[in-house]
XYZ file of C-alpha atoms in Angstrom:
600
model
C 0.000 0.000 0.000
C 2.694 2.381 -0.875
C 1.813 5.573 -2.807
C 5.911 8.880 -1.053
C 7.254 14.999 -3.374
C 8.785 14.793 0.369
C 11.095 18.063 0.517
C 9.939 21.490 -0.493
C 9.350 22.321 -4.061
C 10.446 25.584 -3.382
C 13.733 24.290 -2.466
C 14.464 22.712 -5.777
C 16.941 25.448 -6.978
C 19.077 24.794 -4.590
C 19.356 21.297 -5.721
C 20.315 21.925 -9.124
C 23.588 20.147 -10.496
C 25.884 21.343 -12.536
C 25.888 20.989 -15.882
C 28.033 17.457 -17.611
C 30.577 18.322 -19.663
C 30.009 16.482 -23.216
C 30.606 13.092 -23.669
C 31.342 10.300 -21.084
C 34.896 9.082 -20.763
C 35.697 5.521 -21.587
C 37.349 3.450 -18.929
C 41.387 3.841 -18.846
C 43.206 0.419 -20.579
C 44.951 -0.050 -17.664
C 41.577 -0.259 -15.741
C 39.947 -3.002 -17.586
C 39.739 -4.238 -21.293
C 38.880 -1.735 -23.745
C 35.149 -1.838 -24.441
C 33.154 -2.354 -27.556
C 35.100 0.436 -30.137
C 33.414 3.290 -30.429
C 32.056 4.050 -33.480
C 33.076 7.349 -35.138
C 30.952 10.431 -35.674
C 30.630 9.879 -38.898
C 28.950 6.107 -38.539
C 26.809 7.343 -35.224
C 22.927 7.298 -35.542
C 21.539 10.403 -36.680
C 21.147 13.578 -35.142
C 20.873 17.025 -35.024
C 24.754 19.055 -35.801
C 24.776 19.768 -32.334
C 24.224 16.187 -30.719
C 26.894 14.771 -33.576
C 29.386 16.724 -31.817
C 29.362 14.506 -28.947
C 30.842 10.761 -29.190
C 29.316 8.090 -27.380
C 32.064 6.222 -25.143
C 30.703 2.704 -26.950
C 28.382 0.956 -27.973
C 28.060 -2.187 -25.467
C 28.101 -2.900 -21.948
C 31.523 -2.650 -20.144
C 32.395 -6.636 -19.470
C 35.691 -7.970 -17.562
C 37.184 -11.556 -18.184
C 36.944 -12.190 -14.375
C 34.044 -10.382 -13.562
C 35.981 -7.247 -11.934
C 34.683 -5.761 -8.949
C 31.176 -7.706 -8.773
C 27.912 -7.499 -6.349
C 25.378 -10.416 -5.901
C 22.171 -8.987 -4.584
C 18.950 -11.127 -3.709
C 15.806 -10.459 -4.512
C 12.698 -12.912 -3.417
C 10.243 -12.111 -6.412
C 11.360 -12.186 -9.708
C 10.309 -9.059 -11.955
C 7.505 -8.997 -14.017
C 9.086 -6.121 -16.377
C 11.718 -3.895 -15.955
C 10.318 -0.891 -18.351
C 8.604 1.157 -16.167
C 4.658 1.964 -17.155
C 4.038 -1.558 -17.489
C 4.535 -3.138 -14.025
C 3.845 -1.632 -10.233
C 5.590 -4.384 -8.942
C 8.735 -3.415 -6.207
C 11.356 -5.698 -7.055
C 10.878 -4.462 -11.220
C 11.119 -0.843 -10.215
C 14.481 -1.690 -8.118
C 15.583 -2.958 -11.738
C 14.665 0.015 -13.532
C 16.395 2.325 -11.029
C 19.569 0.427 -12.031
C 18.600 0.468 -15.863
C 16.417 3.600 -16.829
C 17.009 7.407 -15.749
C 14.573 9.842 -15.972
C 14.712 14.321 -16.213
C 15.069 14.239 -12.003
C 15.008 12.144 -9.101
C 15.416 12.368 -4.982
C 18.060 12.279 -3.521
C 19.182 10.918 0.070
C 18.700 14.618 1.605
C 15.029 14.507 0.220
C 16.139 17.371 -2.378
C 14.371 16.482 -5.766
C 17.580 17.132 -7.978
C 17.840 16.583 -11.745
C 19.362 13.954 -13.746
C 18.578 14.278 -17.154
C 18.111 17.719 -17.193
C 20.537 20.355 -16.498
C 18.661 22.258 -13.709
C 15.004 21.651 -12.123
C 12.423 23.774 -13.496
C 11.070 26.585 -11.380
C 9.542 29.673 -11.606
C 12.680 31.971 -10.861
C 15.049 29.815 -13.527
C 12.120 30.264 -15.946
C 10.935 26.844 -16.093
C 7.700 26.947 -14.565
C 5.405 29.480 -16.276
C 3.318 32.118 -14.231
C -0.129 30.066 -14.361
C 1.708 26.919 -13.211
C 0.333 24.881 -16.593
C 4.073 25.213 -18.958
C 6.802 23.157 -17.897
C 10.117 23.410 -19.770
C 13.075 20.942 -18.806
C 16.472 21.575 -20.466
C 18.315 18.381 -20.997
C 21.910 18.083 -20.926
C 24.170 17.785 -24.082
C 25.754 14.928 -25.265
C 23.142 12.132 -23.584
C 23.323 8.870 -24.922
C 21.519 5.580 -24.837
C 23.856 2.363 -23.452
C 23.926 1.371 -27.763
C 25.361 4.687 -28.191
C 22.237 6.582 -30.304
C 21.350 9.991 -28.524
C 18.700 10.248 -26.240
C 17.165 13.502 -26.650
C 13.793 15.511 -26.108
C 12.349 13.189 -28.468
C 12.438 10.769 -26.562
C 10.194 12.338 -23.983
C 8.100 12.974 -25.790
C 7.563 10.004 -27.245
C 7.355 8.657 -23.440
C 4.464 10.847 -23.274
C 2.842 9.771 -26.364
C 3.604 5.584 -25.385
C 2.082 5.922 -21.750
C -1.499 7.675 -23.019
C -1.917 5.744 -26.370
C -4.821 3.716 -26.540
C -3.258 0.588 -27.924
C -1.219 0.814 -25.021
C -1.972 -1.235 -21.415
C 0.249 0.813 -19.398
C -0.270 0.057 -15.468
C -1.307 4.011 -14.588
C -1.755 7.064 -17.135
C -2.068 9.276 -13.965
C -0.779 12.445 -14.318
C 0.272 12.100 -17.900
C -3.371 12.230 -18.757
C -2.968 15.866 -17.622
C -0.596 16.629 -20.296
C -2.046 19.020 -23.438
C 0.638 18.874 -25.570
C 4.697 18.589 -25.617
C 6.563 20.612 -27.695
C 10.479 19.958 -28.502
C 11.523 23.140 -30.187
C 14.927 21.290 -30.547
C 16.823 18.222 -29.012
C 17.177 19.515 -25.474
C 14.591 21.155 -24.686
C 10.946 19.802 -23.739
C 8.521 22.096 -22.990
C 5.095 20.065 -21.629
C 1.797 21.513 -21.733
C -0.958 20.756 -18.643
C -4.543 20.953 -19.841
C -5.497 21.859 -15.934
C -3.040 22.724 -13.272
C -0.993 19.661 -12.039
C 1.102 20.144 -8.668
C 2.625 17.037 -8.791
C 3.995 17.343 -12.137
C 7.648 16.252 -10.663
C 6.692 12.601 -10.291
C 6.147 12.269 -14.572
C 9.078 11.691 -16.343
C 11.252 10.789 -13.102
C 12.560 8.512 -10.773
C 11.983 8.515 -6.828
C 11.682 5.846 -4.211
C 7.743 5.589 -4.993
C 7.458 6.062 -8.726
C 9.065 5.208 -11.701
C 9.170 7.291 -14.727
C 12.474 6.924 -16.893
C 12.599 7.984 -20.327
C 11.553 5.139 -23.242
C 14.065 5.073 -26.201
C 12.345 6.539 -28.987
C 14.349 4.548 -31.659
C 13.891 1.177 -29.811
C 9.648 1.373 -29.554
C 8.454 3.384 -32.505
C 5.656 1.974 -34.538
C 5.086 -0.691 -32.080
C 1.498 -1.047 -30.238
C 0.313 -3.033 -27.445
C 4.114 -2.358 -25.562
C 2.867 -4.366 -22.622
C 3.530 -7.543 -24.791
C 6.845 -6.212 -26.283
C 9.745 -8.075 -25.954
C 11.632 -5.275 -24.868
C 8.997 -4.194 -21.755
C 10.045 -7.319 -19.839
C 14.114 -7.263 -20.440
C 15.326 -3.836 -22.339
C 18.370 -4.394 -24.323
C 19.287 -0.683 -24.213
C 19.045 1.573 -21.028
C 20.926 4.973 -19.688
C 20.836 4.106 -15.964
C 24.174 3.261 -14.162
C 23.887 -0.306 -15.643
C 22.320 -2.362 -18.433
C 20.680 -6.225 -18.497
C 22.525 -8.754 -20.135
C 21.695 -11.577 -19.244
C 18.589 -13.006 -17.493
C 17.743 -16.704 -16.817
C 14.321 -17.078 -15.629
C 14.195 -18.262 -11.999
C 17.921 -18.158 -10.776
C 19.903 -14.809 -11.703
C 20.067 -11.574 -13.967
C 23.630 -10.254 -14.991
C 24.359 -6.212 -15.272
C 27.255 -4.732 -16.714
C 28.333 -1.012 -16.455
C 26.660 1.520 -18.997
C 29.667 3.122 -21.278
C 27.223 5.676 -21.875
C 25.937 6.788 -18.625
C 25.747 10.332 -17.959
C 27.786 10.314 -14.523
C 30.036 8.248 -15.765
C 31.241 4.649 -15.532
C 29.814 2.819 -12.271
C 32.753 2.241 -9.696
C 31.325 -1.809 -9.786
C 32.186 -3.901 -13.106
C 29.106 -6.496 -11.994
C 25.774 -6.501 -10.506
C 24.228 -9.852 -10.572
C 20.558 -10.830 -9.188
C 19.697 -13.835 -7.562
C 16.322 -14.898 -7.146
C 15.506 -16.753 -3.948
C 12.417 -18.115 -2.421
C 12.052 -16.029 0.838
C 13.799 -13.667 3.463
C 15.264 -16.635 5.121
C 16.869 -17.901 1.800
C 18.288 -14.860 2.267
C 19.669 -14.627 5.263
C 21.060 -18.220 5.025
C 22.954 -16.746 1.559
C 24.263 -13.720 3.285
C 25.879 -16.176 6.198
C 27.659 -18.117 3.755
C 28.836 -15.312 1.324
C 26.553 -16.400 -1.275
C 24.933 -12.566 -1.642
C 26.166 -9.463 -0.674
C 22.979 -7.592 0.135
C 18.986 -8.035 0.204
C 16.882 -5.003 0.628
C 13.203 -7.252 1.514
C 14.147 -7.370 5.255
C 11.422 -5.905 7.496
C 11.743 -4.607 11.234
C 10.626 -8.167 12.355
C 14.116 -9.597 10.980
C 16.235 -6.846 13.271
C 17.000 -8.798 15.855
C 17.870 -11.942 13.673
C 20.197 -9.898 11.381
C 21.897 -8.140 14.739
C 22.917 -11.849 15.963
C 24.586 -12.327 12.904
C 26.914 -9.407 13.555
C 30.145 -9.116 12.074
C 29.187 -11.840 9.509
C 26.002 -9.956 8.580
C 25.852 -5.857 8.481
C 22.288 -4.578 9.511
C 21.749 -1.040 8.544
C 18.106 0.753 8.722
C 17.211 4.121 7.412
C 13.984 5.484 8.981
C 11.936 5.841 6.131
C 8.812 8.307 5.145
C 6.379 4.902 4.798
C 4.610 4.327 8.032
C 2.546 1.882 10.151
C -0.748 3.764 11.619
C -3.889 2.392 13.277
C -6.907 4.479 12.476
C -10.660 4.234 13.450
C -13.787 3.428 10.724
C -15.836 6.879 10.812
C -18.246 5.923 8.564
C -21.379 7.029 8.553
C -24.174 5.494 6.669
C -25.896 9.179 6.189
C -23.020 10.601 5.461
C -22.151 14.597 6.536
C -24.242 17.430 4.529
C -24.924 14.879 1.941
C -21.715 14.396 1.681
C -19.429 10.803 2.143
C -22.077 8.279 2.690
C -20.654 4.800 4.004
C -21.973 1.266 3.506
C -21.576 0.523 6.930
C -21.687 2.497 9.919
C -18.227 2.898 12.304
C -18.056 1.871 15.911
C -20.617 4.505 17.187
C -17.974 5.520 20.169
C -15.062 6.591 17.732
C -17.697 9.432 16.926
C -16.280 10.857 20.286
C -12.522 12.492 20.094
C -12.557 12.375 23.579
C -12.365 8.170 22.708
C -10.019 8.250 20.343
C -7.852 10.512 21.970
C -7.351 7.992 24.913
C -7.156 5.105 22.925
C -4.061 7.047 21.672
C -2.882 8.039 24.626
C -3.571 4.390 25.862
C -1.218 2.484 23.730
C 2.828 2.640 24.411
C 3.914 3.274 21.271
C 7.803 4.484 22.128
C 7.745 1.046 23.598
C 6.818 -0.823 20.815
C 10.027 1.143 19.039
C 12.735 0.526 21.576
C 10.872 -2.850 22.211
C 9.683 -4.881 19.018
C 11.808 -2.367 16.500
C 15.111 -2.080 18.573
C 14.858 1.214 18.555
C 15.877 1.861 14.951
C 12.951 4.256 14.136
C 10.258 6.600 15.606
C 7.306 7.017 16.151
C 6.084 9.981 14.335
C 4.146 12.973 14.254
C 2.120 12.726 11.492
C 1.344 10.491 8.354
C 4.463 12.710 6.139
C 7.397 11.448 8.696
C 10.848 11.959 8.376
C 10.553 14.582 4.886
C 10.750 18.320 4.310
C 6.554 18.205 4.337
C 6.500 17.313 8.041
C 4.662 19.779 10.560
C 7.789 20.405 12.430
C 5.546 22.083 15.013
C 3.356 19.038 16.131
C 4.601 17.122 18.959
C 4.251 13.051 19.739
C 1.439 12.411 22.367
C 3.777 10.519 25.166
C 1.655 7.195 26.696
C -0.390 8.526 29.572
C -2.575 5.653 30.746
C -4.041 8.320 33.442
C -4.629 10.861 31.070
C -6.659 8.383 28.708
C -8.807 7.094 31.803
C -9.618 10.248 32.809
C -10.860 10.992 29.463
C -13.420 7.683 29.113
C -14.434 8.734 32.609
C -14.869 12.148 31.046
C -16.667 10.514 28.153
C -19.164 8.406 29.922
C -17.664 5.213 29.814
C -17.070 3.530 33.449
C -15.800 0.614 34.285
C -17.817 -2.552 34.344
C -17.531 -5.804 36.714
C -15.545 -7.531 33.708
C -13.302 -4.548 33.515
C -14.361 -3.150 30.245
C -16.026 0.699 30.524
C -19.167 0.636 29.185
C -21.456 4.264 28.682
C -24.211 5.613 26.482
C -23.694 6.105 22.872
C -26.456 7.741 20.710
C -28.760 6.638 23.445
C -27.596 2.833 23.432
C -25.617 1.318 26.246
C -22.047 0.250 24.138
C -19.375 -1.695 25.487
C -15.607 -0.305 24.781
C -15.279 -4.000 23.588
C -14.294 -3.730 19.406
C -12.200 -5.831 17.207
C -8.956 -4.855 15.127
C -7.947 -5.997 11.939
C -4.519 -6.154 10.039
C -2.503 -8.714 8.224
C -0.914 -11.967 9.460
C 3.147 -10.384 9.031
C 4.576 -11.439 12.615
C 5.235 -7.762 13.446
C 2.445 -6.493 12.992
C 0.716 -9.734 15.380
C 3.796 -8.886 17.938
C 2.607 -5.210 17.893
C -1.326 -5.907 18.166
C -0.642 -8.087 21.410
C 1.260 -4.978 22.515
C -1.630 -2.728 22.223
C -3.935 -4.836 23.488
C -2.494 -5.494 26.573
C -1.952 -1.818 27.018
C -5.238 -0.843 26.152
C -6.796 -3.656 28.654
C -4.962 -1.537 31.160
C -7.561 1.480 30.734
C -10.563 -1.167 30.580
C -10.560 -1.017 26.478
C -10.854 -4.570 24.990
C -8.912 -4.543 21.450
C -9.193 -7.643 20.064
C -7.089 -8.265 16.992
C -7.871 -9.970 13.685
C -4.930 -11.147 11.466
C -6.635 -11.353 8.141
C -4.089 -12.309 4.907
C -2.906 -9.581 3.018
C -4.503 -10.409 -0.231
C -7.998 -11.153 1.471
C -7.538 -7.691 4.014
C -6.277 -5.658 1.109
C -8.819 -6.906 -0.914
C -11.043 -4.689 -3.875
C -14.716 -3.828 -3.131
C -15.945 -6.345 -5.382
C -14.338 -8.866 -3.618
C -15.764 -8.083 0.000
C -12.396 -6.628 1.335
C -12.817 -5.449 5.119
C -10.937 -1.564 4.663
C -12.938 -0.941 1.336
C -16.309 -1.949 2.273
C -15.698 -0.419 5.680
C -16.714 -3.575 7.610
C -13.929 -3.710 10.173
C -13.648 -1.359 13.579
C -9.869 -0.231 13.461
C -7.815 -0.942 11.205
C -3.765 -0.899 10.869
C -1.141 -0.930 7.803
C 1.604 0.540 6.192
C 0.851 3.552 3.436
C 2.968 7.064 2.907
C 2.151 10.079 0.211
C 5.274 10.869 -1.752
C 6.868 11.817 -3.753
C 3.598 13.815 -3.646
C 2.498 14.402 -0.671
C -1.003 15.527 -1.553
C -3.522 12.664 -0.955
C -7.433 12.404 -1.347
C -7.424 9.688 1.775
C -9.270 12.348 3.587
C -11.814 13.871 0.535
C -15.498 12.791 1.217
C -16.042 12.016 -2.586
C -13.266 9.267 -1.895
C -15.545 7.182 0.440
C -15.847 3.845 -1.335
C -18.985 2.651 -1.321
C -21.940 1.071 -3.792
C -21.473 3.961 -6.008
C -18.196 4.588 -5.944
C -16.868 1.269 -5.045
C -12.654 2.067 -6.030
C -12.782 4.754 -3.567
C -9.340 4.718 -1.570
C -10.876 6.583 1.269
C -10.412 3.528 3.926
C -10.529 5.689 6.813
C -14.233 6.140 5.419
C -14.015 9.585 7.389
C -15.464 12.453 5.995
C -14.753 15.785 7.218
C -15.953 18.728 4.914
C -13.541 20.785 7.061
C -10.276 18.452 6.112
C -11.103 17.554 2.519
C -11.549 20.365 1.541
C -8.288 21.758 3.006
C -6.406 19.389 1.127
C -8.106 19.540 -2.018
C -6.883 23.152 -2.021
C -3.597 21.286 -2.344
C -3.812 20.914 -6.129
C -4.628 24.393 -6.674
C -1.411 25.805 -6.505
C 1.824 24.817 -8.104
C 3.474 27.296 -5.267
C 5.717 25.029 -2.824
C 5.146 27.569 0.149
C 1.402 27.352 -0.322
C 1.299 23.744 -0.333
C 3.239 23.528 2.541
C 1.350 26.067 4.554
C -2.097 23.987 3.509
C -0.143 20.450 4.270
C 1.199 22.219 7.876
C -2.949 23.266 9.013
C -3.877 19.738 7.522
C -1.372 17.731 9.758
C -2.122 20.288 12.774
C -6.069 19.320 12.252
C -5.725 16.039 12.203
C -3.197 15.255 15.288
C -5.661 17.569 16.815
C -8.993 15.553 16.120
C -6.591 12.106 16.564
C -8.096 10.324 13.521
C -5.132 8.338 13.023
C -2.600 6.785 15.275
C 1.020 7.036 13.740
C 2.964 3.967 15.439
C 6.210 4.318 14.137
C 8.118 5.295 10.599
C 8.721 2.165 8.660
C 12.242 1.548 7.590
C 14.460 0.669 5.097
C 16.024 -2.580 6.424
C 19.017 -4.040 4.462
C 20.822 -7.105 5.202
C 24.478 -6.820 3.542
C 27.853 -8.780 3.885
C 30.889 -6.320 5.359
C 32.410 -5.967 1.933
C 29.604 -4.161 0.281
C 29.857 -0.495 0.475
C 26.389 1.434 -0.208
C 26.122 5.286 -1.433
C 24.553 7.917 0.848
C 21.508 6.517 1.626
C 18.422 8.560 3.124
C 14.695 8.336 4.329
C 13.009 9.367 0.775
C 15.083 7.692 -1.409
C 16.052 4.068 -1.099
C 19.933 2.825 -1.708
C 19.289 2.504 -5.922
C 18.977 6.100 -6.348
C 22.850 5.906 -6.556
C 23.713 2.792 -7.239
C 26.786 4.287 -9.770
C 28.646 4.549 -6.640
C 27.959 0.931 -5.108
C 31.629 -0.568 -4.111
C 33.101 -3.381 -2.537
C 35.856 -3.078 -0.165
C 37.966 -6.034 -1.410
């Protein structure tokens, strides 16, 4: 359930890099055996005067005899494609952040910084146009594709014109369906065209931790239709990230060799090769013997395993912007002002903050991170954790059993002779007795019994339900308990970025018989709050956003209709001689993977 732009947009200036000189240099001869030759201007693919004055540094992937400095990662699912479009699947966008670039990406600071392009696009450098609805990236010279053929504005626009045509199955059109037009005045410059105003336009055409938008080459895909079948979609032969496929037997490993074309420059590794295993402990038993050098699937529930296998085994975890939350069903079958109806009415006490506000207060969540997470994250203040969106001026509610009894007493709900409060509620007599619902993962059954136990404590009687993921995550159609509302509370992972504007809160989003694809599983409508955050999309202006973003966080800490319960992190197993880039909370370690090493 992951959907996470984390630092300012108004801080993307700052983040610009400076501009590549032209060309990449080939490796040294003393380095490693001279690539595939070059070929000479004269034979190189077409191109405008400009562009032909640039040489491509070869024409295949950089391969040593022995293998040269080489990295075995494992991954546990095998990708479906690597092209991005075409698959939402993790482990195939970890592939094309190795394989495919795009005009900008996040870095480890949370700074969206360009790639591509020579600078991000803003309103003082002249790329964003007064009314917010004319983007224009500048590209830098002398790009190339891994077979040596230039990769220019064409090419994004022919991205454009791949993701939204008909005979095309690509997995979202979201945002791109925005786009008017895209003009390429000449082979650097792209100048797109929003039919409506589009905030988010950073996440099309890039790569961050949560979407995946490289460029498509232009002179590999032309002509063809239905791409979702091509060839190509599932294993590209050319790329311009870091690295390029080159092998790929189904159901044991995938080779990579080093780009000669890549617009940083060579990778410092000569291999990355994936191995697919069955599970996290496949995993873990590889790492032990040497077998891999890193896995990236690990989850807070394999800390303590991987810290017993210190020195053989490195653990490192970066807090990360995804988080766990609990949050209460507020729907309401009449909905508010006409507005939000539910299919099924919430647990009539949640109605009362005073309720909610103690069950917060009731549940020990620093525990559960210095406890069950070895202290390796926090628990945060609101649902955009550990980014340049967060509401720096909120504060954590501490546990405070007293302070949440008082409140039920407060509320009208006493305790009874089996220990659970019971008061009035819309004239009825209810019972704080109400069940919980999540999925089966062991944390998340190690946490519940946590919470339980502390809520007991206050005379609240959580009961948990460990439903599996595919039945608990399940569609409308299919009866799932978060989108036909039929649960109490509720508790999984999500996190908005690289966006952080998110219609979890809009009344219209309440998924019911009408609108059964709503994602509004909180089935909580608030005029007030969605509203507010639909005022989100009308501004492109990074200030404004924030200031809207800021009141939204402050409104709903205040009216506690979620529980944040801790950041999620980025857990990697890894063997001693793997050396990762700078890694941060809103990007994960492939946003650099160029600058992978190994110590021996």
């Amino acid at each position: 359930m992951k959907r996470n732009l984390f630092a300012l947009l108004s801080l993307l200036v700052l983040a610009s890099m400076v501009l590549a000189a032209c060309g990449t240099p080939a490796p040294e001869a003393t380095e490693a055996p001279a690539a595939t030759e070059a070929p000479a201007a004269t034979e190189a693919p077409a191109a405008t005067e400009e562009v032909a004055a640039c040489a491509p540094a070869g024409t295949e992937p950089i391969a040593f005899p022995d293998g040269g400095k080489s990295v075995t990662e494992a991954y546990d699912q095998e990708p479906d494609a690597v092209v991005p479009y075409f698959s939402q699947m993790t482990f195939a966008i970890w592939v094309t952040q190795l394989t495919l670039v795009g005009l900008g990406e996040w870095d480890d600071k949370g700074t969206f910084v360009p790639e591509l392009a020579v600078e991000v696009p803003t309103a003082e450098n002249g790329g964003v146009s007064a009314d917010g609805l004319t983007i224009t990236w500048k590209l830098k010279d002398c790009l190339f594709w891994s077979d040596g053929t230039p990769l220019t504005s064409a090419d994004v626009k022919f991205t454009w014109e791949a993701i939204v045509d008909p005979a095309n199955a690509p997995a979202s059109r979201t945002g791109y369906d925005k786009i008017e037009s895209i003009e390429t005045p000449d082979d650097t410059t792209v100048v797109i065209k929003f039919a409506e105003l589009y905030p988010p336009w950073p996440t099309l055409f890039t790569q961050g931790p949560n979407n995946s938008g490289g460029i498509l080459p232009k002179h590999m895909l032309e002509g063809k239709t239905a791409l979702e079948t091509d060839p190509f979609i599932r294993q590209p032969t050319v790329g311009s990230g870091p690295f390029v496929i080159t092998e790929w037997v189904p159901g044991d490993y995938m080779t990579l060799l080093p780009n000669p074309n890549f617009y940083k420059g060579r990778a410092v590794l000569d291999r990355v090769q994936i191995r697919f295993v069955a599970d996290s402990a496949a995993a873990v038993a590889a790492l032990q013997t040497g077998d891999i050098d890193i896995y990236s699937n690990f989850s807070e529930g394999d800390i303590e395993t991987l810290k017993a296998l210190d020195p053989d085994v490195k653990l490192t975890v970066v807090p990360g912007v995804d988080y766990e939350h609990y949050f209460f069903n507020l729907g309401r079958v009449d909905g508010v002002d006409g507005r939000g109806k539910a299919d099924n009415e919430g647990f009539c006490p949640f109605k009362d903050i005073r309720v909610r506000k103690a069950i917060t207060l009731g549940i020990n969540r620093q525990a559960v991170v210095e406890t069950l997470l070895s202290g390796y994250t926090t628990v945060p203040v609101s649902q955009w954790p550990n980014s340049g969106w967060t509401n720096t001026n909120l504060t954590v509610d501490a546990y405070d059993p007293e302070a949440a009894a008082a409140l039920l007493d407060e509320a009208g709900y006493t305790l009874g002779a089996d220990g659970i409060r019971v008061g009035d509620c819309n004239g009825e007599q209810v019972k704080l007795s109400f069940n919980f619902e999540t999925t089966t993962a062991p944390i998340r059954i190690a946490i519940a019994t946590a919470a339980q136990a502390d809520l007991a404590k206050i005379g609240v009687e959580f009961t948990p339900i460990h439903t599996p993921a595919g039945t608990f995550f399940g569609q409308y159609v299919d009866g799932g308990p978060l989108t036909t509302g039929n649960y109490d509370m509720g508790g999984y992972t999500t996190g908005f970025y690289p966006d952080p504007y998110t219609d979890n809160y809009q009344c219209e989003a309440i998924p019911n018989a009408e609108k059964p694809d709503g994602v509004n599983w909180y089935h909580n409508c608030d005029p007030y709050l969605s509203d507010l955050m639909d005022t989100m999309l009308d501004t492109v202006d990074a200030a404004e956003r924030k200031a809207i973003l800021d009141e939204a966080q402050k409104y709903i800490a205040e009216n506690y209709y979620v529980i944040p319960m801790y950041a999620r992190g980025n857990v990697y197993g890894s063997t001693p001689r793997f050396v990762f880039g700078p890694l941060g909370p809103e990007s994960d370690k492939n946003w650099n993977a160029e600058l992978w090493d190994v110590t021996e």
